[in-house]
């Protein structure tokens, strides 16, 4: 399956490839207090929307990288001055004043191992904006299957997420989490995009996979606890 292409179809015009609301992201960006000329890195940035918003709000020089050239090209068309988006699957050399890793820790080895690599990319006293999933309740086997074959140890609960950051030498300064409303908007926008695209492209080789993605999401959401199992938090962390 062409997972990246199916994901792009599912997300459609969604800017953020995670359930956070734009308002919550902007609240975090307002809190950053970045000095002019600060260097920022966006890990597995997708279209680099978080980095682009930061560069519009603060005078930073930003680099974002992602392995999906379609997303990088889309992001470049909207990038303000000072933001460079590149196609790559490894980060450039640091350290940076600010590192963003939002729904992207899998690009650095997955949670919690990625936290060590992220800390190394941030200068001492610099900041990390981490968007990470967590278990709001223990996932059932059926739920993990309905996530497409996830495993329970891929994530922690909220306390475990904070503890993993602390033990990686990162001090939590602020956090917010996606609400059920945010999750409904994110999941159901993708279902709608998939169903409409598959109906309009019935003969396309991707149509079956696109429709299967929508069906799996509906199944997951309909399970007991299906709308209350997965959480997503945004954390502002400082390297100790
Ligand atoms: C869920 S999306 C998140 C994108 C963006 N951070 C956001 O929140 O909108 C995960 C991204 O990771 C990228 N990715 C996965 N593995 C990668 C790797 N090793 N190097 C670079 N990008 C990677 C994918 O192409 C995808 O754009």
Coordinates of N, CA and C and ligand atoms in Angstrom, one line a residue:
X1 N 0.8 -1.2 0.0 CA 0.0 0.0 0.0 C 0.9 1.3 0.0
X2 N 0.5 2.3 -0.7 CA 1.2 3.6 -0.7 C 0.6 4.4 0.4
X3 N 1.2 4.1 1.6 CA 0.7 4.7 2.9 C 0.7 6.2 2.8
X4 N 1.8 6.8 2.3 CA 1.9 8.3 2.2 C 0.8 8.9 1.3
X5 N 0.5 8.2 0.2 CA -0.5 8.8 -0.7 C -1.9 8.7 -0.1
X6 N -2.1 7.5 0.6 CA -3.5 7.4 1.2 C -3.6 8.4 2.3
X7 N -2.6 8.6 3.1 CA -2.6 9.6 4.1 C -2.9 11.0 3.6
X8 N -2.3 11.4 2.5 CA -2.5 12.7 1.9 C -3.9 12.8 1.4
X9 N -4.5 11.8 0.8 CA -5.9 11.8 0.4 C -6.8 12.0 1.6
X10 N -6.5 11.2 2.7 CA -7.3 11.3 3.9 C -7.3 12.7 4.5
X11 N -6.1 13.3 4.6 CA -6.0 14.6 5.2 C -6.5 15.7 4.3
X12 N -6.5 15.5 3.0 CA -7.0 16.5 2.1 C -6.4 17.9 2.4
X13 N -7.3 18.9 2.7 CA -6.9 20.2 2.9 C -6.5 20.5 4.4
X14 N -6.6 19.4 5.2 CA -6.2 19.6 6.6 C -4.8 20.1 6.7
X15 N -4.5 21.1 7.4 CA -3.1 21.6 7.4 C -2.2 20.8 8.4
X16 N -2.8 20.5 9.6 CA -2.1 19.8 10.6 C -2.4 18.3 10.4
X17 N -1.4 17.5 10.4 CA -1.5 16.0 10.3 C -1.6 15.5 11.8
X18 N -2.4 16.0 12.6 CA -2.6 15.6 14.0 C -3.9 16.3 14.5
X19 N -4.5 15.9 15.6 CA -5.8 16.4 16.0 C -5.8 17.8 16.6
X20 N -4.7 18.4 16.9 CA -4.7 19.7 17.6 C -5.5 20.7 16.8
X21 N -6.1 21.6 17.6 CA -6.8 22.7 16.9 C -5.7 23.8 16.6
X22 N -6.0 24.6 15.6 CA -5.1 25.7 15.2 C -5.0 26.7 16.4
X23 N -6.1 26.8 17.2 CA -6.1 27.8 18.3 C -5.1 27.3 19.4
X24 N -5.1 26.0 19.7 CA -4.1 25.4 20.7 C -2.7 25.6 20.2
X25 N -2.5 25.3 18.9 CA -1.1 25.5 18.4 C -0.7 26.9 18.5
X26 N -1.6 27.8 18.1 CA -1.2 29.3 18.2 C -1.0 29.7 19.6
X27 N -1.7 29.2 20.6 CA -1.5 29.5 22.0 C -0.1 29.1 22.4
X28 N 0.3 27.9 22.0 CA 1.7 27.4 22.3 C 2.7 28.3 21.7
X29 N 2.5 28.7 20.4 CA 3.5 29.5 19.7 C 3.6 30.9 20.4
X30 N 2.5 31.4 20.9 CA 2.6 32.7 21.6 C 3.5 32.7 22.8
X31 N 3.6 31.5 23.4 CA 4.3 31.3 24.7 C 5.8 31.2 24.4
X32 N 6.3 31.1 23.2 CA 7.6 30.7 22.9 C 8.7 31.8 23.3
X33 N 8.3 33.0 23.1 CA 9.2 34.1 23.5 C 10.6 33.9 22.9
X34 N 10.7 33.9 21.5 CA 11.9 33.6 20.8 C 12.7 34.9 20.5
X35 N 14.0 34.9 20.7 CA 14.8 36.1 20.4 C 14.9 36.1 18.9
X36 N 15.0 37.4 18.3 CA 15.2 37.5 16.8 C 16.4 36.7 16.4
X37 N 16.3 36.0 15.3 CA 17.4 35.3 14.7 C 17.6 33.9 15.3
X38 N 16.7 33.5 16.2 CA 16.7 32.1 16.8 C 16.6 31.1 15.6
X39 N 17.2 30.0 15.9 CA 17.2 28.9 14.9 C 16.2 27.8 15.3
X40 N 15.3 27.4 14.4 CA 14.3 26.4 14.7 C 14.4 25.3 13.7
X41 N 14.1 24.1 14.2 CA 14.0 22.9 13.4 C 12.6 22.2 13.5
X42 N 12.0 21.8 12.4 CA 10.7 21.1 12.5 C 11.0 19.7 12.0
X43 N 10.9 18.7 12.8 CA 11.2 17.3 12.5 C 10.0 16.7 11.8
X44 N 10.3 16.0 10.7 CA 9.2 15.4 9.9 C 8.0 16.3 9.9
X45 N 8.2 17.4 9.2 CA 7.3 18.6 9.4 C 6.1 18.5 8.5
X46 N 5.9 17.5 7.7 CA 4.8 17.5 6.8 C 4.9 18.8 5.9
X47 N 3.8 19.6 5.9 CA 3.9 20.9 5.1 C 4.5 22.0 5.9
X48 N 5.0 21.7 7.1 CA 5.7 22.7 7.9 C 4.8 23.7 8.5
X49 N 3.6 23.4 8.7 CA 2.6 24.5 9.1 C 3.0 25.1 10.5
X50 N 3.5 24.3 11.4 CA 3.8 24.8 12.7 C 5.0 25.8 12.6
X51 N 6.0 25.3 11.8 CA 7.2 26.2 11.6 C 6.8 27.5 10.9
X52 N 5.9 27.4 9.9 CA 5.5 28.6 9.2 C 4.8 29.5 10.1
X53 N 4.0 29.0 11.0 CA 3.2 29.9 11.9 C 4.2 30.6 12.9
X54 N 5.2 29.8 13.3 CA 6.2 30.4 14.2 C 7.0 31.5 13.5
X55 N 7.4 31.2 12.3 CA 8.2 32.2 11.6 C 7.4 33.5 11.2
X56 N 6.1 33.4 11.2 CA 5.2 34.5 11.0 C 5.0 35.3 12.3
X57 N 5.0 34.6 13.4 CA 4.8 35.2 14.7 C 6.1 35.8 15.3
X58 N 7.3 35.0 15.1 CA 8.5 35.4 15.6 C 9.6 35.5 14.5
X59 N 10.6 36.3 14.7 CA 11.6 36.5 13.7 C 12.7 35.4 13.8
X60 N 12.4 34.2 13.3 CA 13.3 33.1 13.4 C 13.8 32.6 12.0
X61 N 14.9 31.9 12.0 CA 15.3 31.2 10.8 C 15.0 29.7 11.0
X62 N 14.1 29.2 10.2 CA 13.6 27.8 10.4 C 13.9 26.9 9.3
X63 N 14.2 25.6 9.7 CA 14.4 24.5 8.7 C 13.4 23.4 9.1
X64 N 12.7 23.0 8.1 CA 11.8 21.8 8.3 C 12.2 20.7 7.3
X65 N 12.1 19.5 7.8 CA 12.4 18.4 6.8 C 11.4 17.3 6.9
X66 N 11.1 16.7 5.8 CA 10.2 15.6 5.7 C 10.5 14.7 4.5
X67 N 10.2 13.4 4.6 CA 10.6 12.5 3.5 C 9.5 12.6 2.4
X68 N 8.4 13.1 2.6 CA 7.3 13.2 1.6 C 7.5 14.5 0.8
X69 N 8.0 14.3 -0.4 CA 8.2 15.5 -1.2 C 7.0 16.3 -1.6
X70 N 5.8 15.6 -1.7 CA 4.6 16.3 -2.0 C 4.2 17.3 -0.9
X71 N 4.4 16.9 0.3 CA 4.0 17.8 1.4 C 5.0 18.9 1.5
X72 N 6.3 18.6 1.3 CA 7.4 19.6 1.4 C 7.1 20.7 0.3
X73 N 6.8 20.2 -0.9 CA 6.5 21.2 -2.0 C 5.3 22.1 -1.7
X74 N 4.2 21.4 -1.1 CA 3.0 22.2 -0.8 C 3.4 23.3 0.3
X75 N 4.2 22.9 1.3 CA 4.6 23.8 2.3 C 5.4 24.9 1.8
X76 N 6.3 24.6 0.9 CA 7.2 25.6 0.3 C 6.4 26.8 -0.3
X77 N 5.3 26.4 -1.0 CA 4.6 27.5 -1.7 C 4.0 28.5 -0.7
X78 N 3.9 28.1 0.6 CA 3.3 29.0 1.6 C 4.3 29.5 2.6
X79 N 5.6 29.2 2.4 CA 6.6 29.5 3.4 C 7.0 31.0 3.4
X80 N 7.0 31.6 4.6 CA 7.4 33.0 4.7 C 8.9 33.0 4.6
X81 N 9.5 34.3 4.5 CA 10.9 34.5 4.4 C 11.6 33.8 5.7
X82 N 12.7 33.2 5.5 CA 13.5 32.7 6.6 C 13.2 31.2 6.9
X83 N 12.2 30.6 6.2 CA 11.8 29.2 6.4 C 12.3 28.4 5.1
X84 N 13.0 27.4 5.4 CA 13.5 26.5 4.3 C 12.9 25.1 4.6
X85 N 12.2 24.5 3.6 CA 11.7 23.1 3.8 C 12.4 22.2 2.8
X86 N 12.9 21.1 3.4 CA 13.7 20.2 2.5 C 13.2 18.8 2.6
X87 N 13.5 18.0 1.6 CA 13.1 16.6 1.5 C 14.3 15.8 2.1
X88 N 14.1 15.2 3.2 CA 15.2 14.4 3.9 C 14.5 13.4 4.9
X89 N 15.3 12.4 5.3 CA 14.7 11.5 6.3 C 15.6 11.5 7.6
X90 N 16.6 12.4 7.7 CA 17.3 12.6 8.9 C 17.5 14.1 9.2
X91 N 17.6 14.5 10.5 CA 17.7 15.9 10.8 C 19.0 16.5 10.4
X92 N 19.1 17.8 10.1 CA 20.4 18.4 9.9 C 21.1 18.5 11.3
X93 N 22.4 18.9 11.3 CA 23.2 19.0 12.5 C 22.6 20.2 13.3
X94 N 22.5 20.0 14.6 CA 22.1 21.0 15.6 C 23.3 21.7 16.2
X95 N 23.2 22.3 17.4 CA 21.9 22.4 18.1 C 21.0 23.6 17.6
X96 N 19.7 23.5 18.0 CA 18.8 24.6 17.6 C 18.2 25.2 18.9
X97 N 17.8 26.5 18.8 CA 17.1 27.1 19.9 C 15.8 26.5 20.2
X98 N 15.1 26.1 19.1 CA 13.8 25.5 19.2 C 13.7 24.3 18.3
X99 N 13.2 23.2 18.8 CA 12.9 22.0 17.9 C 11.4 21.7 18.1
X100 N 10.8 21.4 16.9 CA 9.4 21.0 16.9 C 9.4 19.5 16.5
X101 N 8.6 18.7 17.2 CA 8.4 17.4 16.8 C 6.9 17.0 17.1
X102 N 6.1 17.2 16.1 CA 4.6 17.1 16.3 C 4.1 16.0 15.5
X103 N 3.6 15.0 16.3 CA 3.1 13.7 15.6 C 4.2 13.0 14.8
X104 N 5.4 13.2 15.2 CA 6.5 12.7 14.3 C 7.6 12.0 15.0
X105 N 7.5 11.6 16.3 CA 8.6 10.9 17.0 C 9.0 9.6 16.3
X106 N 8.0 9.0 15.5 CA 8.4 7.8 14.8 C 9.5 8.0 13.8
X107 N 9.7 9.3 13.3 CA 10.8 9.6 12.4 C 12.1 9.6 13.1
X108 N 12.2 9.6 14.4 CA 13.4 9.5 15.1 C 13.5 8.3 16.0
X109 N 12.9 7.2 15.6 CA 13.0 6.0 16.3 C 11.8 5.6 17.2
X110 N 10.8 6.5 17.3 CA 9.6 6.3 18.1 C 9.8 6.7 19.6
X111 N 8.6 6.8 20.2 CA 8.6 7.2 21.6 C 8.9 5.9 22.5
X112 N 9.7 6.1 23.5 CA 10.3 7.3 24.1 C 11.7 7.5 23.6
X113 N 12.3 6.6 22.8 CA 13.7 6.7 22.4 C 14.0 8.1 21.7
X114 N 13.0 8.5 20.9 CA 13.2 9.8 20.2 C 13.5 11.0 21.1
X115 N 13.1 10.9 22.3 CA 13.3 12.1 23.2 C 14.8 12.3 23.4
X116 N 15.6 11.3 23.5 CA 17.0 11.5 23.6 C 17.6 12.2 22.4
X117 N 17.2 11.8 21.2 CA 17.7 12.4 20.0 C 17.2 13.9 19.9
X118 N 16.0 14.1 20.3 CA 15.4 15.4 20.3 C 16.2 16.4 21.3
X119 N 16.5 15.8 22.5 CA 17.2 16.7 23.4 C 18.6 17.1 22.9
X120 N 19.2 16.1 22.2 CA 20.5 16.4 21.6 C 20.5 17.5 20.5
X121 N 19.3 17.6 19.9 CA 19.1 18.6 18.8 C 18.9 20.0 19.4
X122 N 18.5 20.1 20.7 CA 18.2 21.4 21.3 C 19.4 21.9 22.1
X123 N 19.7 23.1 22.0 CA 20.8 23.6 22.8 C 20.4 23.6 24.3
X124 N 21.4 23.5 25.2 CA 21.0 23.6 26.7 C 20.3 24.9 26.9
X125 N 19.1 24.8 27.6 CA 18.3 26.0 27.8 C 17.3 26.3 26.7
X126 N 17.5 25.6 25.6 CA 16.5 25.8 24.4 C 15.3 25.0 24.7
X127 N 14.3 25.1 23.7 CA 13.0 24.6 23.9 C 12.6 23.5 22.8
X128 N 11.8 22.6 23.3 CA 11.2 21.6 22.4 C 9.7 21.7 22.5
X129 N 9.0 21.8 21.3 CA 7.6 21.7 21.3 C 7.3 20.3 20.7
X130 N 6.8 19.5 21.7 CA 6.5 18.0 21.4 C 5.0 17.8 21.3
X131 N 4.6 17.2 20.2 CA 3.2 16.7 20.1 C 3.3 15.2 20.0
X132 N 2.6 14.6 21.0 CA 2.8 13.1 21.2 C 1.5 12.5 21.6
X133 N 1.2 11.3 21.1 CA 0.1 10.6 21.5 C 0.3 10.0 22.9
X134 N -0.8 9.7 23.6 CA -0.8 9.0 24.9 C -2.1 8.2 25.1
X135 N -2.0 7.3 26.0 CA -3.2 6.5 26.3 C -4.1 7.2 27.3
X136 N -5.3 7.5 27.0 CA -6.2 8.1 28.0 C -6.8 6.9 28.8
X137 N -6.8 5.7 28.3 CA -7.2 4.5 29.0 C -6.4 3.4 28.4
X138 N -6.2 2.3 29.1 CA -5.4 1.2 28.5 C -6.1 0.7 27.2
X139 N -5.4 0.6 26.1 CA -6.0 0.1 24.9 C -6.3 -1.4 24.9
X140 N -7.4 -1.8 24.3 CA -7.7 -3.2 24.2 C -7.0 -3.7 23.0
X141 N -6.9 -5.0 22.9 CA -6.3 -5.7 21.7 C -7.1 -5.3 20.4
X142 N -8.4 -5.2 20.5 CA -9.2 -4.9 19.4 C -9.0 -3.4 18.9
X143 N -8.8 -2.6 19.9 CA -8.5 -1.2 19.6 C -7.1 -1.0 18.9
X144 N -6.1 -1.7 19.4 CA -4.8 -1.7 18.8 C -4.9 -2.2 17.3
X145 N -5.6 -3.2 17.1 CA -5.8 -3.8 15.8 C -6.4 -2.7 14.9
X146 N -7.4 -2.0 15.5 CA -8.2 -1.0 14.7 C -7.4 0.3 14.5
X147 N -6.2 0.4 15.1 CA -5.3 1.5 14.8 C -4.3 1.0 13.7
X148 N -4.6 -0.2 13.2 CA -3.7 -0.6 12.1 C -2.5 -1.5 12.5
X149 N -2.7 -2.1 13.7 CA -1.6 -2.9 14.2 C -0.6 -2.2 15.1
X150 N -1.2 -1.3 16.0 CA -0.3 -0.6 17.0 C 0.0 -1.6 18.1
X151 N 1.0 -1.2 18.9 CA 1.2 -2.0 20.1 C 1.1 -1.1 21.3
X152 N 0.8 -1.6 22.5 CA 0.5 -0.8 23.7 C 1.8 0.0 24.1
X153 N 3.0 -0.6 23.9 CA 4.2 0.0 24.4 C 4.7 1.1 23.5
X154 N 4.0 1.4 22.4 CA 4.3 2.5 21.5 C 4.1 3.9 22.2
X155 N 3.2 3.9 23.2 CA 2.9 5.1 23.9 C 2.8 4.9 25.4
X156 N 2.8 5.9 26.2 CA 2.6 5.9 27.6 C 1.2 6.5 27.9
X157 N 0.9 6.5 29.2 CA -0.3 7.3 29.6 C 0.3 8.7 29.8
X158 N -0.6 9.6 30.2 CA -0.2 11.0 30.3 C 1.0 11.2 31.3
X159 N 0.8 10.5 32.5 CA 1.9 10.6 33.5 C 3.2 10.0 33.0
X160 N 3.1 8.9 32.2 CA 4.3 8.3 31.7 C 4.9 9.2 30.6
X161 N 4.1 9.9 29.9 CA 4.7 10.9 28.9 C 5.5 12.0 29.6
X162 N 4.9 12.5 30.7 CA 5.7 13.6 31.4 C 6.9 13.0 32.0
X163 N 6.8 11.8 32.5 CA 8.0 11.1 33.2 C 9.1 10.8 32.2
X164 N 8.7 10.4 31.0 CA 9.7 10.1 29.9 C 10.4 11.4 29.5
X165 N 9.7 12.5 29.5 CA 10.3 13.8 29.2 C 11.3 14.2 30.3
X166 N 10.8 14.0 31.5 CA 11.7 14.4 32.7 C 13.0 13.5 32.7
X167 N 12.8 12.2 32.4 CA 14.0 11.4 32.5 C 14.9 11.6 31.3
X168 N 14.4 12.2 30.2 CA 15.3 12.6 29.1 C 16.0 13.9 29.3
X169 N 15.8 14.5 30.5 CA 16.4 15.8 30.8 C 15.7 17.0 30.2
X170 N 14.3 16.9 30.1 CA 13.5 17.9 29.5 C 12.5 18.4 30.6
X171 N 12.4 19.6 30.9 CA 11.5 20.2 31.9 C 10.2 20.6 31.2
X172 N 9.1 20.1 31.7 CA 7.8 20.5 31.1 C 7.4 21.9 31.7
X173 N 7.1 22.8 30.7 CA 6.7 24.1 31.1 C 5.2 24.4 30.9
X174 N 4.6 23.7 30.0 CA 3.2 24.0 29.6 C 2.7 22.9 28.8
X175 N 1.4 22.6 28.8 CA 0.9 21.6 28.0 C -0.6 21.8 27.7
X176 N -1.1 21.3 26.6 CA -2.5 21.2 26.3 C -2.8 19.9 25.6
X177 N -4.0 19.5 25.5 CA -4.3 18.2 24.9 C -5.5 18.4 24.0
X178 N -5.6 17.6 22.9 CA -6.7 17.6 22.0 C -8.0 17.2 22.7
X179 N -9.0 17.9 22.5 CA -10.3 17.6 23.1 C -11.1 16.5 22.3
X180 N -12.2 16.0 22.8 CA -13.0 15.0 22.0 C -13.5 15.7 20.7
X181 N -13.8 17.0 20.9 CA -14.3 17.8 19.7 C -13.2 17.8 18.6
X182 N -11.9 18.1 19.1 CA -10.8 18.1 18.1 C -10.7 16.7 17.4
X183 N -10.8 15.7 18.2 CA -10.6 14.3 17.7 C -11.7 14.0 16.7
X184 N -12.9 14.4 17.0 CA -14.1 14.1 16.1 C -13.8 14.8 14.8
X185 N -13.4 16.1 14.8 CA -13.2 16.9 13.6 C -12.1 16.2 12.8
X186 N -11.0 15.8 13.5 CA -9.8 15.2 12.8 C -10.2 13.9 12.1
X187 N -10.8 13.0 12.9 CA -11.1 11.6 12.4 C -12.2 11.7 11.3
X188 N -13.3 12.4 11.6 CA -14.4 12.4 10.6 C -14.1 13.2 9.4
X189 N -13.2 14.2 9.5 CA -12.8 14.9 8.2 C -12.1 13.9 7.3
X190 N -11.3 13.1 7.9 CA -10.5 12.1 7.1 C -11.5 11.0 6.5
X191 N -12.5 10.6 7.3 CA -13.4 9.6 6.8 C -14.2 10.2 5.6
X192 N -14.6 11.5 5.8 CA -15.3 12.1 4.7 C -14.5 12.3 3.4
X193 N -13.2 12.7 3.6 CA -12.3 12.9 2.5 C -12.1 11.6 1.8
X194 N -11.9 10.5 2.6 CA -11.6 9.2 1.9 C -12.8 8.7 1.1
X195 N -14.0 8.8 1.8 CA -15.2 8.3 1.1 C -15.5 9.0 -0.2
X196 N -15.3 10.4 -0.1 CA -15.6 11.2 -1.3 C -14.6 10.9 -2.4
X197 N -13.3 10.8 -2.0 CA -12.3 10.6 -3.0 C -12.5 9.2 -3.7
X198 N -12.8 8.2 -2.8 CA -12.9 6.8 -3.4 C -14.1 6.8 -4.3
X199 N -15.2 7.5 -4.0 CA -16.4 7.5 -4.9 C -16.1 8.2 -6.2
X200 N -15.2 9.2 -6.2 CA -14.9 10.0 -7.4 C -13.8 9.3 -8.2
X201 N -13.1 8.3 -7.6 CA -11.9 7.7 -8.3 C -12.1 6.2 -8.2
X202 N -13.3 5.7 -8.6 CA -13.6 4.3 -8.4 C -12.6 3.3 -9.0
X203 N -12.1 3.7 -10.2 CA -11.1 2.8 -10.9 C -9.7 3.0 -10.5
X204 N -9.4 3.9 -9.6 CA -8.0 4.2 -9.2 C -7.5 3.0 -8.4
X205 N -6.2 2.6 -8.6 CA -5.6 1.5 -7.8 C -5.6 1.8 -6.3
X206 N -5.7 3.1 -5.9 CA -5.7 3.4 -4.5 C -7.1 3.4 -3.8
X207 N -8.1 3.3 -4.6 CA -9.5 3.5 -4.1 C -9.8 2.5 -3.0
X208 N -9.4 1.2 -3.2 CA -9.7 0.2 -2.2 C -9.0 0.5 -0.8
X209 N -7.8 0.9 -0.9 CA -7.0 1.3 0.4 C -7.6 2.5 1.0
X210 N -8.0 3.4 0.2 CA -8.6 4.7 0.8 C -9.9 4.4 1.5
X211 N -10.7 3.6 0.9 CA -12.0 3.2 1.5 C -11.8 2.3 2.7
X212 N -10.8 1.5 2.7 CA -10.4 0.6 3.9 C -10.0 1.5 5.0
X213 N -9.3 2.6 4.8 CA -8.8 3.5 5.8 C -10.1 4.1 6.5
X214 N -11.0 4.5 5.7 CA -12.3 5.1 6.3 C -13.0 4.1 7.2
X215 N -13.1 2.8 6.6 CA -13.8 1.8 7.4 C -13.1 1.4 8.7
X216 N -11.8 1.4 8.7 CA -11.1 1.1 9.9 C -11.3 2.2 11.0
X217 N -11.3 3.4 10.5 CA -11.5 4.6 11.4 C -12.9 4.5 12.0
X218 N -13.9 4.2 11.2 CA -15.3 4.1 11.7 C -15.4 2.9 12.7
X219 N -14.8 1.8 12.4 CA -14.8 0.7 13.3 C -14.1 1.1 14.7
X220 N -13.0 1.7 14.6 CA -12.2 2.1 15.8 C -13.1 3.1 16.7
X221 N -13.7 4.0 16.0 CA -14.5 5.0 16.8 C -15.8 4.4 17.4
X222 N -16.2 3.3 16.8 CA -17.5 2.6 17.3 C -17.2 1.6 18.4
X223 N -15.9 1.3 18.6 CA -15.6 0.3 19.7 C -15.9 1.0 21.1
X224 N -16.2 0.1 22.1 CA -16.4 0.6 23.4 C -15.1 1.3 23.8
X225 N -15.3 2.6 24.2 CA -14.1 3.4 24.5 C -13.3 3.9 23.3
X226 N -13.8 3.7 22.1 CA -13.1 4.0 20.9 C -12.8 5.5 20.7
X227 N -13.6 6.3 21.3 CA -13.4 7.8 21.3 C -12.7 8.3 22.5
X228 N -12.3 7.4 23.4 CA -11.7 7.9 24.7 C -10.4 7.2 25.0
X229 N -9.8 6.5 24.0 CA -8.6 5.7 24.3 C -7.3 6.4 23.9
X230 N -7.3 7.0 22.8 CA -6.1 7.7 22.3 C -6.2 9.2 22.6
X231 N -5.1 9.7 23.2 CA -5.0 11.2 23.5 C -3.9 11.7 22.7
X232 N -3.8 13.1 22.6 CA -2.7 13.7 21.9 C -2.4 15.0 22.6
X233 N -1.2 15.1 23.1 CA -0.8 16.3 23.9 C 0.3 17.1 23.2
X234 N 0.2 18.4 23.4 CA 1.3 19.3 23.0 C 2.0 19.7 24.2
X235 N 3.3 19.5 24.3 CA 4.1 19.9 25.5 C 5.2 20.9 25.1
X236 N 5.3 22.0 25.9 CA 6.5 22.9 25.7 C 7.5 22.4 26.8
X237 N 8.7 22.1 26.3 CA 9.7 21.5 27.2 C 11.0 22.3 27.1
X238 N 11.7 22.4 28.1 CA 13.0 23.1 28.1 C 14.1 22.1 28.4
X239 N 15.2 22.2 27.6 CA 16.3 21.3 27.9 C 17.0 21.8 29.2
X240 N 17.1 20.9 30.1 CA 17.7 21.3 31.4 C 19.1 21.7 31.3
Ligands
LIG1 C1 1.7 12.5 11.2 S1 2.7 13.4 10.1 C2 3.0 14.9 11.0 C3 3.5 16.0 10.2 C4 3.6 17.4 10.9 N1 4.6 17.3 12.0 C5 2.2 17.8 11.4 O1 2.0 17.7 12.7 O2 1.4 18.2 10.6 C6 4.2 12.5 10.2 C7 5.2 12.9 9.1 O3 6.4 12.2 9.3 C8 7.0 12.0 8.0 N2 8.1 11.0 8.2 C9 8.0 9.7 8.7 N3 9.2 9.1 8.8 C10 10.1 10.1 8.4 C11 11.5 10.2 8.4 N4 12.3 9.1 8.8 N5 12.1 11.3 8.0 C12 11.4 12.4 7.6 N6 10.0 12.4 7.7 C13 9.4 11.3 8.1 C14 5.9 11.6 7.1 O4 6.2 11.9 5.8 C15 4.8 12.6 7.7 O5 4.8 13.8 6.9

